[in-house]
Tab-separated table of C-alpha atoms and ligand atoms in Angstrom:
chain	number	residue	atom	x	y	z
X	1	MET	CA	-18.326	10.368	26.641
X	2	GLY	CA	-22.056	10.131	25.370
X	3	PHE	CA	-24.018	8.000	27.595
X	4	THR	CA	-26.847	5.978	26.365
X	5	MET	CA	-30.370	5.926	28.388
X	6	LEU	CA	-33.190	3.994	27.887
X	7	ILE	CA	-36.795	5.676	29.384
X	8	VAL	CA	-39.349	2.722	29.971
X	9	GLU	CA	-42.900	4.551	30.834
X	10	ASP	CA	-45.984	4.357	29.754
X	11	GLU	CA	-47.714	7.863	30.873
X	12	GLU	CA	-46.913	10.266	27.698
X	13	THR	CA	-46.500	12.944	29.765
X	14	LEU	CA	-43.940	11.945	32.018
X	15	ARG	CA	-41.651	9.997	29.452
X	16	LEU	CA	-41.571	13.107	27.279
X	17	SER	CA	-40.730	15.327	29.548
X	18	LEU	CA	-37.864	13.115	31.009
X	19	ARG	CA	-36.873	12.698	27.595
X	20	MET	CA	-36.470	16.242	27.273
X	21	ALA	CA	-34.629	16.834	30.441
X	22	LEU	CA	-31.962	14.400	29.853
X	23	ARG	CA	-31.315	15.212	26.178
X	24	ALA	CA	-30.778	18.957	27.752
X	25	GLU	CA	-28.410	17.767	29.638
X	26	GLY	CA	-26.340	15.799	26.739
X	27	TYR	CA	-26.950	11.976	27.254
X	28	ASN	CA	-28.299	10.263	24.228
X	29	VAL	CA	-31.895	9.044	25.071
X	30	LEU	CA	-34.322	6.487	23.736
X	31	CYS	CA	-37.309	5.782	24.738
X	32	THR	CA	-40.155	3.151	24.645
X	33	GLU	CA	-43.471	2.358	26.611
X	34	LYS	CA	-43.455	-1.455	26.782
X	35	GLY	CA	-41.048	-4.011	28.647
X	36	GLU	CA	-40.759	-6.417	25.476
X	37	GLU	CA	-40.033	-2.929	23.233
X	38	ALA	CA	-37.203	-2.294	26.034
X	39	LEU	CA	-35.438	-5.592	25.276
X	40	LYS	CA	-35.314	-5.521	21.867
X	41	ILE	CA	-33.675	-2.121	21.785
X	42	VAL	CA	-31.187	-3.278	24.830
X	43	GLU	CA	-30.298	-6.189	22.507
X	44	LYS	CA	-29.664	-3.712	19.618
X	45	GLU	CA	-28.056	-0.876	21.128
X	46	LEU	CA	-25.802	-0.237	23.139
X	47	VAL	CA	-27.471	0.934	26.451
X	48	ASP	CA	-25.717	2.185	29.553
X	49	LEU	CA	-28.550	3.320	31.950
X	50	VAL	CA	-32.136	1.956	32.080
X	51	ILE	CA	-34.643	4.428	33.781
X	52	LEU	CA	-37.930	2.032	34.434
X	53	ASP	CA	-41.321	2.186	35.539
X	54	ILE	CA	-42.208	-0.547	37.898
X	55	ARG	CA	-46.299	-0.583	36.705
X	56	LEU	CA	-46.086	-1.048	32.863
X	57	PRO	CA	-48.803	-2.878	30.532
X	58	GLY	CA	-47.830	-6.498	29.339
X	59	MET	CA	-44.297	-7.176	30.911
X	60	ASP	CA	-44.185	-5.511	34.269
X	61	GLY	CA	-41.242	-3.645	35.432
X	62	LEU	CA	-39.441	-6.101	37.407
X	63	GLN	CA	-39.679	-8.727	34.929
X	64	THR	CA	-38.512	-6.399	32.283
X	65	MET	CA	-35.290	-5.482	34.156
X	66	GLY	CA	-34.526	-9.376	35.470
X	67	LYS	CA	-34.147	-9.641	31.217
X	68	ILE	CA	-32.279	-6.707	30.867
X	69	LYS	CA	-29.909	-7.894	33.384
X	70	GLU	CA	-29.813	-11.357	31.779
X	71	LEU	CA	-29.097	-9.726	28.551
X	72	ASP	CA	-26.545	-7.339	29.964
X	73	PRO	CA	-25.437	-7.624	33.491
X	74	THR	CA	-23.390	-4.105	33.277
X	75	ILE	CA	-26.428	-2.326	32.506
X	76	LEU	CA	-27.390	0.214	35.463
X	77	THR	CA	-31.368	0.405	36.110
X	78	ILE	CA	-33.316	2.998	37.982
X	79	VAL	CA	-36.961	1.986	38.688
X	80	MET	CA	-39.662	4.278	39.162
X	81	THR	CA	-42.173	3.442	42.097
X	82	GLY	CA	-45.575	4.640	42.645
X	83	TYR	CA	-48.213	4.998	45.636
X	84	ALA	CA	-45.119	4.897	47.873
X	85	ASP	CA	-44.807	1.429	47.002
X	86	VAL	CA	-42.003	0.690	49.278
X	87	GLU	CA	-42.376	-2.876	49.092
X	88	THR	CA	-41.888	-3.353	45.482
X	89	ALA	CA	-38.888	-0.874	45.555
X	90	VAL	CA	-37.152	-3.458	48.132
X	91	ARG	CA	-37.823	-6.290	45.571
X	92	ALA	CA	-36.173	-4.243	42.818
X	93	MET	CA	-33.124	-3.418	44.888
X	94	LYS	CA	-32.616	-7.258	45.792
X	95	MET	CA	-33.014	-8.102	42.110
X	96	GLY	CA	-30.216	-5.933	41.662
X	97	ALA	CA	-31.739	-2.119	40.695
X	98	TYR	CA	-28.974	0.718	41.208
X	99	ASP	CA	-31.493	2.821	42.804
X	100	TYR	CA	-35.529	3.766	43.138
X	101	ILE	CA	-36.940	6.958	42.935
X	102	ASN	CA	-41.190	7.424	44.137
X	103	LYS	CA	-43.320	8.972	42.105
X	104	PRO	CA	-44.133	12.062	41.770
X	105	PHE	CA	-40.365	13.433	41.570
X	106	GLU	CA	-38.957	16.372	40.534
X	107	LEU	CA	-36.784	16.094	37.407
X	108	ASP	CA	-33.656	17.359	39.287
X	109	GLU	CA	-34.152	14.594	41.790
X	110	MET	CA	-34.123	12.058	39.109
X	111	LYS	CA	-31.098	14.176	37.522
X	112	LEU	CA	-29.154	13.522	40.765
X	113	VAL	CA	-30.251	10.033	40.817
X	114	ILE	CA	-28.523	9.807	37.344
X	115	SER	CA	-25.499	11.023	37.731
X	116	LYS	CA	-24.925	9.566	40.827
X	117	ALA	CA	-25.650	6.434	38.884
X	118	LEU	CA	-23.131	7.022	36.083
X	119	GLU	CA	-20.530	8.076	38.108
X	120	THR	CA	-20.276	4.489	39.498
X	121	GLN	CA	-20.752	3.184	35.858
X	122	LYS	CA	-17.890	5.180	34.948
X	123	LEU	CA	-15.513	4.044	37.877
X	124	LYS	CA	-16.486	0.386	36.679
X	125	MET	CA	-15.654	0.539	32.961
X	126	GLU	CA	-11.974	2.657	34.243
X	127	LEU	CA	-11.763	-0.123	36.432
X	128	ASN	CA	-12.304	-2.644	33.686
X	129	ARG	CA	-10.268	-0.464	31.618
X	130	LEU	CA	-6.836	-0.479	34.048
X	131	ARG	CA	-7.209	-4.107	34.518
X	132	ARG	CA	-7.000	-4.830	30.886
X	133	GLY	CA	-4.228	-2.169	30.558
X	134	ARG	CA	-6.292	-1.136	27.202
X	135	MET	CA	-3.830	-0.932	24.342
X	136	GLU	CA	-1.160	-3.005	26.024
X	137	GLY	CA	-3.710	-5.558	27.054
X	138	TRP	CA	-4.582	-5.636	23.049
X	139	ALA	CA	-0.933	-5.895	22.158
X	140	GLU	CA	-0.371	-8.503	24.524
X	141	ALA	CA	-3.059	-10.567	22.815
X	142	GLY	CA	-1.306	-10.392	19.588
X	143	ILE	CA	-3.756	-7.702	18.367
X	144	VAL	CA	-2.352	-4.407	16.758
X	145	ALA	CA	-4.370	-1.404	16.230
X	146	ARG	CA	-2.766	1.952	15.665
X	147	SER	CA	-5.712	3.495	13.344
X	148	GLY	CA	-8.921	5.641	14.674
X	149	LYS	CA	-10.668	2.977	12.462
X	150	MET	CA	-8.965	-0.380	14.158
X	151	LYS	CA	-9.012	1.282	17.756
X	152	GLU	CA	-13.011	2.087	17.246
X	153	VAL	CA	-13.210	-1.739	16.326
X	154	LEU	CA	-11.452	-2.658	19.951
X	155	GLU	CA	-13.523	-0.456	21.723
X	156	LEU	CA	-16.689	-2.215	20.134
X	157	VAL	CA	-15.283	-5.723	20.956
X	158	GLU	CA	-14.757	-4.502	24.699
X	159	LYS	CA	-18.435	-3.174	24.837
X	160	VAL	CA	-19.818	-6.771	23.437
X	161	SER	CA	-17.322	-8.849	25.703
X	162	GLN	CA	-19.190	-7.481	28.399
X	163	THR	CA	-22.543	-8.730	26.784
X	164	PRO	CA	-22.043	-12.228	27.229
X	165	ARG	CA	-25.207	-13.238	25.606
X	166	THR	CA	-25.242	-11.101	22.746
X	167	SER	CA	-24.589	-12.914	19.381
X	168	VAL	CA	-22.295	-10.743	17.284
X	169	LEU	CA	-21.591	-11.044	13.313
X	170	ILE	CA	-18.188	-10.132	12.523
X	171	GLU	CA	-17.932	-8.905	8.632
X	172	GLY	CA	-14.489	-8.216	7.057
X	173	GLU	CA	-12.415	-9.410	3.641
X	174	THR	CA	-10.414	-12.104	4.050
X	175	GLY	CA	-7.463	-11.691	6.116
X	176	THR	CA	-8.651	-8.646	7.956
X	177	GLY	CA	-8.705	-10.570	11.457
X	178	LYS	CA	-12.448	-11.595	11.700
X	179	GLU	CA	-11.072	-15.013	13.794
X	180	LEU	CA	-8.781	-13.188	15.900
X	181	ILE	CA	-11.167	-10.698	16.700
X	182	ALA	CA	-13.931	-13.601	17.700
X	183	HIS	CA	-11.373	-15.423	19.871
X	184	ALA	CA	-10.516	-11.802	21.520
X	185	ILE	CA	-14.472	-11.448	22.531
X	186	HIS	CA	-14.556	-14.757	23.927
X	187	ASN	CA	-11.198	-14.692	25.745
X	188	GLN	CA	-12.466	-10.949	27.399
X	189	SER	CA	-15.574	-12.030	28.450
X	190	ALA	CA	-17.393	-14.012	31.355
X	191	ARG	CA	-17.367	-17.165	29.217
X	192	SER	CA	-13.464	-17.063	28.993
X	193	SER	CA	-13.169	-20.073	31.537
X	194	LYS	CA	-15.504	-21.748	29.488
X	195	PRO	CA	-14.787	-23.474	25.708
X	196	LEU	CA	-14.943	-21.845	22.597
X	197	MET	CA	-15.682	-24.179	19.429
X	198	ASP	CA	-14.780	-23.200	16.384
X	199	ILE	CA	-16.579	-24.161	13.141
X	200	ASN	CA	-16.180	-23.329	9.745
X	201	CYS	CA	-19.486	-23.542	7.995
X	202	SER	CA	-17.547	-23.884	4.488
X	203	ALA	CA	-15.543	-26.875	5.340
X	204	ILE	CA	-17.850	-29.222	6.758
X	205	PRO	CA	-20.171	-31.363	4.156
X	206	GLU	CA	-23.702	-30.148	3.974
X	207	ASN	CA	-24.810	-33.337	4.924
X	208	LEU	CA	-22.439	-33.529	8.185
X	209	MET	CA	-23.181	-29.980	9.193
X	210	GLU	CA	-26.160	-30.491	11.391
X	211	ALA	CA	-25.198	-33.579	13.588
X	212	HIS	CA	-21.607	-31.998	14.322
X	213	ILE	CA	-23.624	-28.751	15.217
X	214	PHE	CA	-26.400	-29.983	17.346
X	215	GLY	CA	-25.474	-33.733	17.679
X	216	HIS	CA	-27.319	-37.114	17.093
X	217	GLU	CA	-29.243	-39.497	18.582
X	218	LYS	CA	-28.296	-43.239	18.077
X	219	GLY	CA	-29.743	-44.820	15.008
X	220	ALA	CA	-30.407	-41.332	13.572
X	221	PHE	CA	-28.791	-42.452	10.310
X	222	THR	CA	-26.587	-45.700	9.186
X	223	ASP	CA	-23.277	-44.742	11.138
X	224	ALA	CA	-24.632	-43.183	14.255
X	225	LYS	CA	-23.884	-46.276	16.275
X	226	THR	CA	-23.957	-44.020	19.502
X	227	GLN	CA	-25.376	-41.194	20.603
X	228	HIS	CA	-23.294	-37.771	20.008
X	229	LYS	CA	-22.969	-34.267	21.415
X	230	GLY	CA	-22.503	-31.477	18.934
X	231	LEU	CA	-20.755	-28.574	19.809
X	232	PHE	CA	-23.370	-26.554	20.962
X	233	GLU	CA	-23.618	-28.901	23.457
X	234	LEU	CA	-19.641	-29.284	24.177
X	235	ALA	CA	-19.707	-25.474	24.377
X	236	ASP	CA	-22.251	-25.106	27.005
X	237	GLY	CA	-21.248	-21.920	29.283
X	238	GLY	CA	-19.079	-20.638	26.251
X	239	THR	CA	-18.856	-19.470	22.680
X	240	VAL	CA	-19.783	-20.959	19.196
X	241	PHE	CA	-17.649	-19.536	16.569
X	242	LEU	CA	-19.400	-19.651	13.091
X	243	ASP	CA	-16.796	-18.921	10.558
X	244	GLU	CA	-17.869	-18.616	6.775
X	245	ILE	CA	-21.323	-18.139	7.719
X	246	GLY	CA	-22.737	-17.305	4.460
X	247	ASP	CA	-21.986	-21.034	3.525
X	248	LEU	CA	-24.734	-22.460	5.959
X	249	SER	CA	-26.584	-24.345	4.025
X	250	LEU	CA	-30.356	-22.869	3.583
X	251	SER	CA	-31.656	-25.894	4.928
X	252	LEU	CA	-29.900	-25.065	8.416
X	253	GLN	CA	-30.232	-21.637	8.712
X	254	PRO	CA	-33.874	-22.031	10.049
X	255	LYS	CA	-32.425	-24.146	12.823
X	256	LEU	CA	-29.845	-21.585	13.944
X	257	LEU	CA	-32.476	-18.989	14.287
X	258	ARG	CA	-34.526	-21.145	16.391
X	259	PHE	CA	-31.842	-21.686	18.716
X	260	LEU	CA	-30.896	-17.640	18.341
X	261	GLU	CA	-34.363	-17.144	19.662
X	262	THR	CA	-35.139	-19.819	22.288
X	263	GLN	CA	-31.639	-21.092	22.892
X	264	THR	CA	-33.094	-24.665	22.015
X	265	PHE	CA	-32.662	-27.463	19.607
X	266	LYS	CA	-32.771	-30.618	18.937
X	267	ARG	CA	-30.391	-33.671	18.196
X	268	VAL	CA	-30.233	-35.337	14.914
X	269	GLY	CA	-32.953	-37.715	14.869
X	270	GLY	CA	-34.027	-36.581	18.583
X	271	THR	CA	-37.406	-35.488	19.691
X	272	VAL	CA	-36.580	-33.552	22.835
X	273	ASP	CA	-35.537	-29.940	22.896
X	274	LEU	CA	-32.014	-29.207	24.360
X	275	LYS	CA	-31.179	-25.965	25.851
X	276	VAL	CA	-27.702	-24.653	26.585
X	277	ASP	CA	-26.226	-21.461	27.262
X	278	VAL	CA	-24.124	-20.206	24.546
X	279	ARG	CA	-23.086	-16.932	22.776
X	280	ILE	CA	-22.706	-17.380	19.055
X	281	ILE	CA	-20.137	-15.481	17.100
X	282	ALA	CA	-20.332	-15.526	13.544
X	283	ALA	CA	-18.133	-14.452	10.892
X	284	THR	CA	-18.268	-13.501	7.086
X	285	ASN	CA	-16.378	-12.321	4.103
X	286	LYS	CA	-19.283	-12.111	2.176
X	287	ASP	CA	-21.865	-9.272	1.774
X	288	LEU	CA	-25.053	-11.148	3.549
X	289	ALA	CA	-27.000	-8.207	2.676
X	290	GLN	CA	-26.416	-8.970	-1.158
X	291	CYS	CA	-27.118	-13.046	-0.249
X	292	THR	CA	-30.163	-12.260	1.133
X	293	LYS	CA	-31.184	-10.514	-2.131
X	294	GLU	CA	-29.810	-13.637	-3.545
X	295	LYS	CA	-31.935	-15.876	-1.748
X	296	THR	CA	-29.116	-17.716	-0.655
X	297	PHE	CA	-29.321	-16.519	2.881
X	298	ARG	CA	-32.604	-16.055	4.753
X	299	GLU	CA	-33.281	-12.587	5.598
X	300	ASP	CA	-34.829	-13.008	9.240
X	301	LEU	CA	-31.367	-14.826	10.517
X	302	TYR	CA	-29.469	-12.196	8.978
X	303	TYR	CA	-31.371	-9.501	10.842
X	304	ARG	CA	-31.320	-11.654	14.089
X	305	LEU	CA	-27.608	-11.843	13.404
X	306	LYS	CA	-27.095	-8.127	12.572
X	307	VAL	CA	-28.327	-7.057	16.138
X	308	MET	CA	-24.238	-6.829	17.039
X	309	GLU	CA	-22.060	-5.922	13.801
X	310	ILE	CA	-18.596	-5.624	14.071
X	311	HIS	CA	-17.097	-4.612	10.605
X	312	ILE	CA	-13.303	-4.920	9.949
X	313	PRO	CA	-12.101	-2.767	7.380
X	314	PRO	CA	-9.772	-3.844	4.838
X	315	LEU	CA	-5.887	-2.885	5.569
X	316	ARG	CA	-5.873	-0.535	2.462
X	317	GLN	CA	-8.368	1.606	4.319
X	318	ARG	CA	-6.310	1.969	7.494
X	319	ARG	CA	-2.951	2.214	6.453
X	320	GLU	CA	-1.496	3.224	9.614
X	321	ASP	CA	-1.514	-0.115	10.748
X	322	ILE	CA	0.659	-1.544	8.078
X	323	ILE	CA	3.898	-0.340	9.412
X	324	PRO	CA	3.341	-1.288	13.166
X	325	LEU	CA	2.035	-4.950	12.092
X	326	ALA	CA	4.856	-5.295	10.162
X	327	TYR	CA	7.297	-4.594	12.918
X	328	SER	CA	4.908	-7.109	15.091
X	329	PHE	CA	5.341	-9.644	12.676
X	330	LEU	CA	9.211	-8.831	12.216
X	331	ASP	CA	9.559	-9.191	15.881
X	332	ARG	CA	7.406	-12.726	15.741
X	333	PHE	CA	9.728	-14.239	12.657
X	334	ASN	CA	12.533	-13.379	14.289
X	335	ARG	CA	12.266	-15.262	17.327
X	336	GLU	CA	10.608	-18.166	15.357
X	337	PHE	CA	13.662	-18.574	13.055
X	338	LYS	CA	16.125	-17.122	15.281
X	339	LYS	CA	17.212	-14.250	12.832
X	340	THR	CA	18.266	-10.761	13.737
X	341	VAL	CA	16.978	-8.969	11.600
X	342	LYS	CA	16.372	-5.351	12.993
X	343	GLY	CA	14.430	-3.367	10.960
X	344	ILE	CA	12.957	-2.336	7.444
X	345	ALA	CA	14.581	-0.165	4.856
X	346	PRO	CA	12.780	3.226	4.311
X	347	LYS	CA	12.320	2.405	0.609
X	348	ALA	CA	10.550	-1.277	1.681
X	349	GLU	CA	8.603	0.339	4.322
X	350	TYR	CA	7.612	2.636	1.314
X	351	LEU	CA	6.223	0.020	-0.520
X	352	LEU	CA	4.272	-1.766	2.133
X	353	GLU	CA	2.300	1.286	2.671
X	354	ALA	CA	1.930	1.981	-0.938
X	355	TYR	CA	0.521	-1.603	-1.577
X	356	ASP	CA	-3.478	-2.422	-1.611
X	357	TRP	CA	-3.211	-5.620	0.594
X	358	PRO	CA	-6.133	-7.511	-1.495
X	359	GLY	CA	-4.890	-10.351	1.253
X	360	ASN	CA	-5.114	-7.963	3.928
X	361	VAL	CA	-3.211	-8.911	7.170
X	362	ARG	CA	-2.741	-12.223	6.496
X	363	GLU	CA	-1.058	-11.191	3.030
X	364	LEU	CA	1.202	-8.793	5.106
X	365	LYS	CA	2.010	-11.214	7.713
X	366	ASN	CA	3.252	-13.900	4.468
X	367	SER	CA	5.066	-11.353	3.258
X	368	ILE	CA	6.923	-10.377	6.030
X	369	GLU	CA	7.618	-13.786	6.626
X	370	ARG	CA	9.127	-14.760	3.863
X	371	ALA	CA	11.386	-11.104	4.027
X	372	VAL	CA	12.539	-12.560	7.430
X	373	LEU	CA	13.992	-15.600	5.647
X	374	LEU	CA	15.459	-13.981	2.851
X	375	ALA	CA	16.963	-11.178	4.341
X	376	SER	CA	20.707	-11.889	5.248
X	377	GLY	CA	21.797	-8.392	6.744
X	378	GLU	CA	19.869	-6.361	9.348
X	379	GLU	CA	17.356	-4.990	7.165
X	380	ILE	CA	14.416	-5.590	5.345
X	381	LEU	CA	15.281	-4.285	1.753
X	382	PRO	CA	12.655	-3.942	-1.494
X	383	GLN	CA	14.465	-7.003	-3.195
X	384	HIS	CA	13.099	-9.438	0.001
X	385	LEU	CA	9.228	-8.603	-0.850
X	386	PRO	CA	6.962	-10.398	-3.272
X	387	TRP	CA	7.020	-8.764	-6.386
X	388	GLU	CA	3.340	-7.744	-6.658
X	389	ILE	CA	4.308	-5.398	-3.589
X	390	ARG	CA	7.306	-4.317	-5.578
X	391	GLY	CA	5.230	-3.284	-8.259
X	392	LYS	CA	6.485	-1.194	-11.333
X	393	GLU	CA	9.859	-0.975	-9.786
X	394	SER	CA	10.455	-4.780	-11.061
X	395	GLU	CA	8.674	-4.393	-14.335
X	396	GLY	CA	10.528	-5.523	-17.123
X	397	THR	CA	13.843	-6.703	-15.782
X	398	PRO	CA	14.514	-10.333	-16.140
X	399	SER	CA	16.522	-10.149	-12.997
X	400	HIS	CA	16.220	-7.590	-9.726
X	401	TYR	CA	18.811	-8.615	-7.894
X	402	SER	CA	21.601	-6.693	-6.828
X	403	LEU	CA	24.912	-7.174	-8.205
X	404	ASP	CA	26.175	-7.275	-4.487
X	405	TYR	CA	24.836	-10.481	-4.204
X	406	SER	CA	26.956	-13.299	-3.605
X	407	LEU	CA	26.028	-16.449	-5.897
X	408	GLU	CA	24.634	-18.404	-2.572
X	409	GLU	CA	22.347	-15.294	-2.113
X	410	ILE	CA	21.138	-15.412	-5.364
X	411	GLU	CA	20.662	-19.112	-5.279
X	412	ARG	CA	18.982	-18.926	-1.824
X	413	ILE	CA	16.350	-16.124	-3.323
X	414	HIS	CA	15.568	-17.820	-6.362
X	415	ILE	CA	14.698	-21.054	-4.645
X	416	LEU	CA	12.631	-19.536	-2.364
X	417	ASN	CA	11.006	-17.475	-4.828
X	418	VAL	CA	10.302	-20.932	-7.070
X	419	LEU	CA	9.092	-22.344	-3.736
X	420	GLN	CA	6.687	-19.837	-3.371
X	421	ASP	CA	5.198	-19.753	-6.589
X	422	THR	CA	4.787	-23.440	-6.550
X	423	GLY	CA	2.542	-22.607	-3.429
X	424	GLY	CA	5.354	-24.836	-1.244
X	425	ASN	CA	5.170	-27.865	-3.398
X	426	LYS	CA	8.767	-28.867	-3.411
X	427	SER	CA	8.640	-31.986	-5.837
X	428	LEU	CA	7.323	-29.047	-8.078
X	429	ALA	CA	10.063	-26.943	-7.206
X	430	ALA	CA	12.848	-29.523	-7.284
X	431	ARG	CA	11.944	-30.315	-11.025
X	432	ARG	CA	11.722	-26.340	-11.882
X	433	LEU	CA	15.229	-25.809	-10.227
X	434	GLY	CA	16.656	-28.968	-11.759
X	435	ILE	CA	17.742	-30.308	-8.691
X	436	SER	CA	16.433	-33.823	-6.944
X	437	ARG	CA	14.138	-33.418	-3.966
X	438	SER	CA	16.950	-34.499	-1.603
X	439	THR	CA	19.133	-31.503	-2.971
X	440	LEU	CA	16.621	-28.699	-2.305
X	441	ARG	CA	16.080	-30.285	1.169
X	442	GLU	CA	19.537	-29.904	1.896
X	443	LYS	CA	19.748	-26.699	0.888
X	444	LEU	CA	16.597	-25.447	2.628
X	445	ILE	CA	17.807	-27.127	5.820
X	446	LYS	CA	21.266	-25.475	4.953
X	447	TYR	CA	19.161	-21.870	4.895
X	448	GLY	CA	17.463	-22.856	7.969
X	449	GLN	CA	14.295	-22.786	6.261
X	450	TYR	CA	11.472	-25.174	7.258
X	451	GLU	CA	8.060	-26.012	6.102
X	452	ARG	CA	5.456	-23.848	7.488
X	453	LYS	CA	1.722	-23.021	6.947
X	454	ASP	CA	-0.861	-20.513	7.590
O	501	ATP	N1	-5.027	-6.651	14.115
O	501	ATP	C1	-3.886	-7.426	13.730
O	501	ATP	N2	-3.143	-7.433	14.850
O	501	ATP	C2	-2.207	-8.664	14.738
O	501	ATP	N3	-2.252	-9.606	13.616
O	501	ATP	C3	-3.188	-9.848	13.308
O	501	ATP	C4	-4.734	-8.609	13.236
O	501	ATP	N4	-5.268	-8.685	12.474
O	501	ATP	C5	-5.436	-10.124	11.548
O	501	ATP	N5	-3.711	-10.524	12.223
O	501	ATP	C6	-3.308	-11.941	11.549
O	501	ATP	O1	-3.507	-12.020	10.367
O	501	ATP	C7	-3.761	-13.412	9.951
O	501	ATP	C8	-5.423	-12.992	9.562
O	501	ATP	O2	-6.193	-13.115	10.461
O	501	ATP	P1	-7.450	-13.777	10.339
O	501	ATP	O3	-7.466	-15.551	10.210
O	501	ATP	O4	-7.993	-13.589	11.904
O	501	ATP	O5	-8.324	-13.419	9.257
O	501	ATP	P2	-10.227	-13.496	8.672
O	501	ATP	O6	-10.720	-12.384	8.335
O	501	ATP	O7	-10.531	-14.783	9.184
O	501	ATP	O8	-9.618	-14.189	7.317
O	501	ATP	P3	-10.581	-15.323	6.282
O	501	ATP	O9	-11.708	-14.898	6.234
O	501	ATP	O10	-9.219	-15.516	5.552
O	501	ATP	O11	-10.973	-16.467	7.262
O	501	ATP	C9	-3.711	-14.123	11.438
O	501	ATP	O12	-2.137	-14.224	11.523
O	501	ATP	C10	-4.086	-12.822	12.656
O	501	ATP	O13	-3.485	-13.553	13.679
O	502	MG	MG1	-11.082	-16.733	9.382
């Protein structure tokens, strides 16, 4: 596995020779001469190990190390001390450095310390992995991932879960699983025992949003009879999930940016800066880069959020996931509706795999839910799938029901189709079917269908 290391050293010759030697060992090596710069790199890249000079211009080595540990406690650090400075070395070790090395040193000596450190790191990672049972763990969390693309996403999720302060931007089309992934990150992180607060930036009116997020003081506006804590305060120690971040108003964007940079904010009508410890996970199905061009999203905020980016590909770009997902939903809805549909007929599987899924996993889930309700035998058949998935197959045929169906079966399928077409509106469906609402209800109860929402 390719480890990434970061060398922080102001002496150019040493920096370059270390870089060369470590690259020759096959490591991915990043370099900088300044502590401040090192922090930016650690925020942006997934660094495994930092080799750090104690004496740096500007922010010194110990300070830098402390800040790095704050950003990501799993990063190993090796400090380089000069002039037989035992005292500093001891302090570094007390602060959590993995090891130290006295300057001047032989490159081989350094390589040995590094490989020892990486051994430890590898063991730790293995342990974490075992603990979570990898893919089985994901399945338990209700996440299905067969495709290489989705496995990559989950590996990234695993990594960011271990960096509890880094903010994360999740991008993907509607229904790709952004919310699911956001929850997984929180649940796997050190913050999991603390709250996860969700907020949908497009669902709350702009004028209420600020108070909702940051809280308000008594008297801040007409209705503010008492002081009120906002989401950020309620989530202290945990995570805030800002869904549909692309819809956050331009007036709030700088306030969020300030929060991301300083972890501080003011309540509406307040003058004091409050500080809380929360991780921000944002999600969007809009192209934020495009939004910055159209000036509806601030560029600085975009870049600040983009530091850790997770892109979930649309389902049509990872078709291997379709059938495993379909079966996991089949299982779920069998249990939920007390049905015993055992499988999906090959022809139906083919249709599922060939379809483009503009609504992604959510659309697949809804289709399987409906198919489980419709299926009366052991298998999901093509006619149980919505017409857009059956595509060409049903074109031009006014009725595509098999002649083997009983009248009752056809009635059932027809009722459910009409109901789907009216978006679940029962009054409208009853009118179209030419029956009363109560008759419709009776029939639905008879078929064992309930009202459900997603
Ligand atoms: N990999 C997956 N495994 C199992 N279920 C999934 C997976 N991805 C998505 N789902 C399910 O699909 C549905 C849609 O997912 P989710 O709500 O997370 O999508 P989203 O990207 O937030 O959509 P939107 O942009 O419309 O808000 C959910 O029921 C979720 O549980
Ligand atoms: Mg969502």
